[in-house]
mmCIF file of C-alpha atoms in Angstrom:
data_model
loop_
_atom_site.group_PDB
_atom_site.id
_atom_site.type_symbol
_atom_site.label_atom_id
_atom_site.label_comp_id
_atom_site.label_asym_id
_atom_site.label_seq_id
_atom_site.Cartn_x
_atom_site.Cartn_y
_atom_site.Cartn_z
ATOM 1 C CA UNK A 27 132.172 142.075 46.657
ATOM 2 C CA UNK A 28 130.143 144.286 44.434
ATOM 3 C CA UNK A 29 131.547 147.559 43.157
ATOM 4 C CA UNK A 30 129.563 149.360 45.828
ATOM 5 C CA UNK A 31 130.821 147.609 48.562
ATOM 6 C CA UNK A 32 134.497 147.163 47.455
ATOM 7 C CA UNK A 33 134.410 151.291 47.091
ATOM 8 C CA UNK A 34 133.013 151.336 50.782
ATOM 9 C CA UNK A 35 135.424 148.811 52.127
ATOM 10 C CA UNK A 36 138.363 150.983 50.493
ATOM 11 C CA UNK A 37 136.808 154.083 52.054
ATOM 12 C CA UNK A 38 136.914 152.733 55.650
ATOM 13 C CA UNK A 39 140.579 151.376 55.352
ATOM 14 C CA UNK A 40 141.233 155.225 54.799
ATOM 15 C CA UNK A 41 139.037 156.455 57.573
ATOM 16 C CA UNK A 42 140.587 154.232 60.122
ATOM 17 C CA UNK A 43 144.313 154.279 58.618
ATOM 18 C CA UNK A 44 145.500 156.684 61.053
ATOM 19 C CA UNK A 45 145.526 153.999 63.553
ATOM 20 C CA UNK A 46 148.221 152.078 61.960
ATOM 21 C CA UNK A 47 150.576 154.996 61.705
ATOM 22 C CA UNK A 48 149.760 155.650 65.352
ATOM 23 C CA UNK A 49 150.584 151.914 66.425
ATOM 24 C CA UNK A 50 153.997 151.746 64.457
ATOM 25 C CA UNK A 51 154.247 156.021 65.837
ATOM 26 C CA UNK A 52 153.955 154.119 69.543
ATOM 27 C CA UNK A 53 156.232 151.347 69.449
ATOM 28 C CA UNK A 54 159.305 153.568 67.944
ATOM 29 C CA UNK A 55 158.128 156.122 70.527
ATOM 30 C CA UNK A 56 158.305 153.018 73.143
ATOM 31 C CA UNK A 57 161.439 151.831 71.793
ATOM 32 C CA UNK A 58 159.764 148.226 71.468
ATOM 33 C CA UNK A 59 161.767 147.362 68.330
ATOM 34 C CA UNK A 60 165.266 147.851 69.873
ATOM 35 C CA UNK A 61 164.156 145.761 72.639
ATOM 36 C CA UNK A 62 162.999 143.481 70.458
ATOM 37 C CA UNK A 63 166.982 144.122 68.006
ATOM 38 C CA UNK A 64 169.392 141.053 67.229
ATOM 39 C CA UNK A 65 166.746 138.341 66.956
ATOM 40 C CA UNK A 66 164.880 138.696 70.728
ATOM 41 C CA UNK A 67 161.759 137.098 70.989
ATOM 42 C CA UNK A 68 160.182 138.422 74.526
ATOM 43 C CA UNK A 69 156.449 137.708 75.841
ATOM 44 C CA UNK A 70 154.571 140.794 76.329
ATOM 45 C CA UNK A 71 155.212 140.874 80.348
ATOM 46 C CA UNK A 72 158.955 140.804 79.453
ATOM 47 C CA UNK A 73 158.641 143.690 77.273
ATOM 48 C CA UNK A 74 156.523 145.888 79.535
ATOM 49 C CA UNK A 75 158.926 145.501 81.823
ATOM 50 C CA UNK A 76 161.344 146.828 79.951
ATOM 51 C CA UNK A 77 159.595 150.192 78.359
ATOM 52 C CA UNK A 78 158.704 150.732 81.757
ATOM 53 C CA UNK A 79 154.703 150.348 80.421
ATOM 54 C CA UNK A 80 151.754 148.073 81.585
ATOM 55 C CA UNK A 81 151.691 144.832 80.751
ATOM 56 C CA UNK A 82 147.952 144.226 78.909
ATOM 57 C CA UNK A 83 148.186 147.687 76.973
ATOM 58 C CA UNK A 84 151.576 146.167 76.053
ATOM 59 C CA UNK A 85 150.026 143.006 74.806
ATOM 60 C CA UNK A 86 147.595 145.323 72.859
ATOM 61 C CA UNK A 87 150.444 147.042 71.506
ATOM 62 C CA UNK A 88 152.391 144.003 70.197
ATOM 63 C CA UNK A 89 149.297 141.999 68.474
ATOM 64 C CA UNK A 90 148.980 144.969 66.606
ATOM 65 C CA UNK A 91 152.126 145.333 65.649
ATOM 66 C CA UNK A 92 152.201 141.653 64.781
ATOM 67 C CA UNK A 93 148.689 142.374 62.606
ATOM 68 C CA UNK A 94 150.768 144.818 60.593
ATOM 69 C CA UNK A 95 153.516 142.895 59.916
ATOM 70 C CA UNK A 96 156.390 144.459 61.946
ATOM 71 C CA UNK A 97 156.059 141.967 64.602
ATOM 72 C CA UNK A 98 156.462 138.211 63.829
ATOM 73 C CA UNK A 99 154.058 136.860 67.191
ATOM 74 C CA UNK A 100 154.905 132.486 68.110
ATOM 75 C CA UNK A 101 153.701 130.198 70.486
ATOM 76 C CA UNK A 102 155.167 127.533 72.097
ATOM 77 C CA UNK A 103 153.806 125.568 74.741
ATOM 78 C CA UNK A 104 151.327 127.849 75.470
ATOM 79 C CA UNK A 105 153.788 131.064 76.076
ATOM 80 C CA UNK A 106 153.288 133.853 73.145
ATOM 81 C CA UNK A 107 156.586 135.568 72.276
ATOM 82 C CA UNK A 108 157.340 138.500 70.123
ATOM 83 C CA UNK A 109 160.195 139.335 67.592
ATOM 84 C CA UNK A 110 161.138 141.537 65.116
ATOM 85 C CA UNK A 111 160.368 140.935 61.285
ATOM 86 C CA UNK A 112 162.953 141.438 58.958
ATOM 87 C CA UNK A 113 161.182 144.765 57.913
ATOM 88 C CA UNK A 114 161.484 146.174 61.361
ATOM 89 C CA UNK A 115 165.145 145.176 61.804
ATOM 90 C CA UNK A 116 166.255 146.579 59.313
ATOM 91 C CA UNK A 117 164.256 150.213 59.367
ATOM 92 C CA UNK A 118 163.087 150.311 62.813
ATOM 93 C CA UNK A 119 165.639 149.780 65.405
ATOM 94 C CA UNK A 120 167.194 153.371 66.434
ATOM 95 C CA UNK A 121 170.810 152.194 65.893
ATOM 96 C CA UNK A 122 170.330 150.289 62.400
ATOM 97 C CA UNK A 123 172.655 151.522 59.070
ATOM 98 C CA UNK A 124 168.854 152.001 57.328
ATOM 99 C CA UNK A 125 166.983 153.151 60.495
ATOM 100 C CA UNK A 126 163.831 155.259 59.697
ATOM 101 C CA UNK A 127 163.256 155.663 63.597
ATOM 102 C CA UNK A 128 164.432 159.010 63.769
ATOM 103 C CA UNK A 129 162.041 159.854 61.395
ATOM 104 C CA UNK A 130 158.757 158.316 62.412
ATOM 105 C CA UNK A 131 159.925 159.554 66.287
ATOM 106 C CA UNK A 132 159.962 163.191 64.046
ATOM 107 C CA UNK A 133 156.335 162.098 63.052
ATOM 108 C CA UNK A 134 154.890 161.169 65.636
ATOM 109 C CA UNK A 135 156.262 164.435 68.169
ATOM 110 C CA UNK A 136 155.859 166.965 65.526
ATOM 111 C CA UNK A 137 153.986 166.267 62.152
ATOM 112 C CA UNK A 138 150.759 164.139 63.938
ATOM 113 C CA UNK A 139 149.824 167.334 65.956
ATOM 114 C CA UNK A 140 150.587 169.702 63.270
ATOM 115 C CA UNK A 141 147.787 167.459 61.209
ATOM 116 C CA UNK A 142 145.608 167.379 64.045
ATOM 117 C CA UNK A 143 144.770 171.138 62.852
ATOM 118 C CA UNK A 144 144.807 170.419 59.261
ATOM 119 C CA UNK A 145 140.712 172.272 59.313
ATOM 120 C CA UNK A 146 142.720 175.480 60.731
ATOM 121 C CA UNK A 147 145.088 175.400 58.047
ATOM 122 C CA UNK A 148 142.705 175.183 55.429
ATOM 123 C CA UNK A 149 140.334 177.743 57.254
ATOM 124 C CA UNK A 150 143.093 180.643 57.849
ATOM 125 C CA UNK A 151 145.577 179.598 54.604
ATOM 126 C CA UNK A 152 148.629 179.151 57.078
ATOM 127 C CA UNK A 153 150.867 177.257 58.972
ATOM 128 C CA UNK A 154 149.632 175.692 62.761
ATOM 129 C CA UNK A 155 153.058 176.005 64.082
ATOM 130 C CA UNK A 156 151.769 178.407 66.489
ATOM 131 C CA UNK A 157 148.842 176.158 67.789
ATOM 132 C CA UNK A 158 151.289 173.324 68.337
ATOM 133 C CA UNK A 159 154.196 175.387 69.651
ATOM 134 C CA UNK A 160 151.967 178.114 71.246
ATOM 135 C CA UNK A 161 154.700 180.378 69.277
ATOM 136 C CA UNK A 162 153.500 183.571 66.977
ATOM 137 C CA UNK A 163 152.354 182.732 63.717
ATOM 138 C CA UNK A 164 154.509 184.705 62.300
ATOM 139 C CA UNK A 165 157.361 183.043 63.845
ATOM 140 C CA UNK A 166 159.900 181.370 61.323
ATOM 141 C CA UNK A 167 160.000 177.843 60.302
ATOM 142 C CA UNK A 168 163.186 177.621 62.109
ATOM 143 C CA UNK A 169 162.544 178.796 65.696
ATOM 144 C CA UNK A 170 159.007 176.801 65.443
ATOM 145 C CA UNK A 171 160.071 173.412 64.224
ATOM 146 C CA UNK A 172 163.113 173.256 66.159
ATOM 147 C CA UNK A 173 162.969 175.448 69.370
ATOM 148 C CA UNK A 174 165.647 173.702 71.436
ATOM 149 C CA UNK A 175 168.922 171.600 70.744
ATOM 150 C CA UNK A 176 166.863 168.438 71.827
ATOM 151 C CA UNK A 177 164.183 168.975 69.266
ATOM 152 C CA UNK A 178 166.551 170.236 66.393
ATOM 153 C CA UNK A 179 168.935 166.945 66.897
ATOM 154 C CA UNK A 180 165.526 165.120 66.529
ATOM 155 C CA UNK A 181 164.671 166.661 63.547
ATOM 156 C CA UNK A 182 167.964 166.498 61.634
ATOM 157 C CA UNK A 183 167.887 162.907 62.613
ATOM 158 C CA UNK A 184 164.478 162.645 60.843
ATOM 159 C CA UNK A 185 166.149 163.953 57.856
ATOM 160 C CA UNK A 186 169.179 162.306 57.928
ATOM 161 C CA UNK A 187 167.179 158.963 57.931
ATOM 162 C CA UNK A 188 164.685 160.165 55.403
ATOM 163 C CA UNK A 189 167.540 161.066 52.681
ATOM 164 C CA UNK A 190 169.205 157.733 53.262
ATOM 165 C CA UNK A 191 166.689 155.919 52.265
ATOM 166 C CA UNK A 192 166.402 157.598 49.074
ATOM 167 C CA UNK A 193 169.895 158.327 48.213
ATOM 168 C CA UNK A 194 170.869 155.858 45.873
ATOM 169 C CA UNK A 195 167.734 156.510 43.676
ATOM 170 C CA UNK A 196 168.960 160.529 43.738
ATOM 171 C CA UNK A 197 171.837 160.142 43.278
ATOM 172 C CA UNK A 198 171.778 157.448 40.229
ATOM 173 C CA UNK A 199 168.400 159.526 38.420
ATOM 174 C CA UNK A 200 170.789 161.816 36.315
ATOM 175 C CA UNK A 201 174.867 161.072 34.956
ATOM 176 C CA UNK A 202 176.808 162.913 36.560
ATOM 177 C CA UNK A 203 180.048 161.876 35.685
ATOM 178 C CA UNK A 204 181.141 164.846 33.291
ATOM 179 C CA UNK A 205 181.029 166.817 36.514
ATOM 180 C CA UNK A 206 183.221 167.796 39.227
ATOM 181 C CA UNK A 207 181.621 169.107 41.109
ATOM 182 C CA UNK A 208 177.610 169.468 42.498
ATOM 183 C CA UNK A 209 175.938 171.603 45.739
ATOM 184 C CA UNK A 210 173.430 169.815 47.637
ATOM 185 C CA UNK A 211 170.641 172.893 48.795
ATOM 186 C CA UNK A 212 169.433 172.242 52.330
ATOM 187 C CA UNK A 213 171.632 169.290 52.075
ATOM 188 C CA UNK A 214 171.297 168.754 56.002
ATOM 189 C CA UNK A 215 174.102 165.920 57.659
ATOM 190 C CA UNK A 216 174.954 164.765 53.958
ATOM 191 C CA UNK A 217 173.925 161.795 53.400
ATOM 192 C CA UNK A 218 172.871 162.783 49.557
ATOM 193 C CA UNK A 219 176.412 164.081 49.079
ATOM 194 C CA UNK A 220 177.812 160.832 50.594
ATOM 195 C CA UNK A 221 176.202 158.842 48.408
ATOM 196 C CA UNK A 222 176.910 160.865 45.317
ATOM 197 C CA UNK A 223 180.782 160.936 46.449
ATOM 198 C CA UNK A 224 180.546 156.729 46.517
ATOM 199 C CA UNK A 225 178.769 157.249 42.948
ATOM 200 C CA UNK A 226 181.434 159.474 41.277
ATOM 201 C CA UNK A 227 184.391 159.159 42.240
ATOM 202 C CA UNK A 228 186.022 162.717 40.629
ATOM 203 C CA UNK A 229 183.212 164.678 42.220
ATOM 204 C CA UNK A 230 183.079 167.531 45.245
ATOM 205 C CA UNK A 231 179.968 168.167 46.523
ATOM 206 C CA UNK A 232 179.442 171.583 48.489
ATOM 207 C CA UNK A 233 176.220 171.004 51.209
ATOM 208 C CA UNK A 234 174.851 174.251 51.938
ATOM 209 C CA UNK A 235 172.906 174.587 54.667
ATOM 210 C CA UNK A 236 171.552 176.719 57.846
ATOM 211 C CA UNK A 237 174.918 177.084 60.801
ATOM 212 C CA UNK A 238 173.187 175.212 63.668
ATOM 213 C CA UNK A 239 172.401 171.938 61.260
ATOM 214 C CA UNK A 240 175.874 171.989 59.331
ATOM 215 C CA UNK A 241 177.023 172.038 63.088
ATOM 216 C CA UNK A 242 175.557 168.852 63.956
ATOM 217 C CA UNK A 243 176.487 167.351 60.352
ATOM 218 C CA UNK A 244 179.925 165.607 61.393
ATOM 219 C CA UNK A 245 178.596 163.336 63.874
ATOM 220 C CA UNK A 246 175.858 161.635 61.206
ATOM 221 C CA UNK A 247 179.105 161.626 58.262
ATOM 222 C CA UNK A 248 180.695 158.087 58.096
ATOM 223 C CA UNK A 249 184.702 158.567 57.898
ATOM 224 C CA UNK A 250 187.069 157.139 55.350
ATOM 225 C CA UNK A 251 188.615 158.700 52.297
ATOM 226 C CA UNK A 252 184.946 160.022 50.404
ATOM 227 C CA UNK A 253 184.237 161.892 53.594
ATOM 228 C CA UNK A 254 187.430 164.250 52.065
ATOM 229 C CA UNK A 255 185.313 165.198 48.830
ATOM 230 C CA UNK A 256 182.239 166.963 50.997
ATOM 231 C CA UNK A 257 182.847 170.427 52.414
ATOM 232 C CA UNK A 258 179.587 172.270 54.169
ATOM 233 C CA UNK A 259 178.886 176.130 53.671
ATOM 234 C CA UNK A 260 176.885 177.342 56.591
ATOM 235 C CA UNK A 261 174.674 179.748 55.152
ATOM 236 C CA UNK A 262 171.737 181.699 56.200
ATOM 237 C CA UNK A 263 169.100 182.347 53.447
ATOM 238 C CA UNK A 264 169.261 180.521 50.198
ATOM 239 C CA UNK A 265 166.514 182.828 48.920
ATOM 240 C CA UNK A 266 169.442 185.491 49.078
ATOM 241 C CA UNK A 267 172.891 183.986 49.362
ATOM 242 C CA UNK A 268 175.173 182.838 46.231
ATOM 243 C CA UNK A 269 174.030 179.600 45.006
ATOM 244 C CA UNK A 270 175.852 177.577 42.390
ATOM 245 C CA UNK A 271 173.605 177.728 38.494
ATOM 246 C CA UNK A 272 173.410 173.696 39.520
ATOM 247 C CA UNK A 273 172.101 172.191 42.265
ATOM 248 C CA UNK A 274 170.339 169.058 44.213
ATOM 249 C CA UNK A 275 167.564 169.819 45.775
ATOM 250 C CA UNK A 276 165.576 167.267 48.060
ATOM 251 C CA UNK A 277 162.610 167.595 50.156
ATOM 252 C CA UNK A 278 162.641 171.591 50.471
ATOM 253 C CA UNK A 279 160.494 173.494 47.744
ATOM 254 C CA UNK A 280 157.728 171.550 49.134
ATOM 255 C CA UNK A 281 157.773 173.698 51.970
ATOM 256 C CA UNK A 282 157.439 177.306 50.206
ATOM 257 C CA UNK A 283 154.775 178.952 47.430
ATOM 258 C CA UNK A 284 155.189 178.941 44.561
ATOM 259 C CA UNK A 285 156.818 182.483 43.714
ATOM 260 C CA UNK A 286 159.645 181.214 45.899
ATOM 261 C CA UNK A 287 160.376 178.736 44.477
#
């Protein structure tokens, strides 16, 4: 390909890119990977009849998946099955120990329509909570994000996922083992602090975090003798409460300007 052409080529993979996000956004949604969990391979009637969806939109559904590489499609004797690729067993069945499917479901129910008014944003210079939500713009993050129990479990499952995935990397970037002790900000169900309990064994980490997500933080928390070295401060504002001079901070300045943070 000429330069010309290779440029053009890499401009339409990002026009149409949305699509693939919206294909692996479906089958999470669908729950077509745990049906697909412990080394199932289904044909595409079989698995419509399970989601409870049609059985050529299923099809659809699958090839694509298979195009991507999350699906691993065979055929013998004429019948097409479907199965799970290593890559999808291990992130994208809801029950796995490295599951992302809490967060892409998180995605896909809250963050694609948010972007879907990305020219808004940019227009009026503010959040679209309120177009999405049909709440006040001026409504906080908090009530707008996660208006009901259902959608706040969903999105501190998101999290929890996200900040497994990256632990290790976190937790390993800086030594830590001349301290004793560390505060995770917005530290969520603690998965950070969990992993930097397993990394240092004579530190306490504090996870500091809003009342209604510490809450919900035992049930994510794995049990055993680390679990003892993690204690969570419900808190309501860490623009104004106490705050440790150290802390970890993951995935929240993003959020506010920059006087804030």
């Amino acid at each position: 390909l000429s330069n010309e052409e290779g440029s053009g080529q890499e401009l339409l993979d990002l026009i149409k890119g949305f699509r693939r996000s919206k294909v692996l956004f479906t089958a999470c949604k669908l729950k077509v990977f745990d049906t697909l969990k412990n080394g199932a391979v289904l044909t595409a009637e079989d698995v419509a009849g399970k989601i409870n969806a049609s059985v050529c939109g299923t099809e659809q559904l699958l090839d694509a998946c298979a195009a991507l590489g999350l699906l691993e499609r065979t055929e013998r004797v004429g019948v097409v099955g479907y199965g799970n690729t290593e890559l999808a067993s291990l992130y994208l069945v809801s029950e796995g120990e490295h599951s992302l499917h809490g967060f892409v479901t998180h995605y896909n129910d809250h963050i694609w329509d948010l972007f879907t008014h990305l020219e808004s944003a940019v227009q009026e210079g503010t959040n679209q909570f309120h177009r999405v939500s049909r709440r006040r713009a001026d409504d906080s993050f908090k009530d707008s994000f996660y208006p009901s129990k259902e959608a706040q479990l969903q999105f501190t499952r998101a999290m929890h996922d996200l900040t497994k995935l990256g632990a290790h990397a976190v937790a390993t970037a800086f030594d830590l083992s001349g301290f004793t002790s560390a505060c995770d900000l917005g530290g969520c169900t603690g998965a950070l602090a969990h992993r930097l309990v397993q990394e240092y064994p004579h530190l306490k980490v504090t996870v500091f975090d809003l009342p209604e997500i510490i809450e919900l933080a035992p049930s994510f928390q794995p049990v055993g003798q680390q679990a003892a070295r993690i204690s969570f401060m419900p808190a309501g504002d860490f623009f104004k409460d106490r705050l440790p001079e150290r802390l970890y901070i993951l995935s929240i300045i993003h959020d506010w300007p920059d006087d804030k943070c």
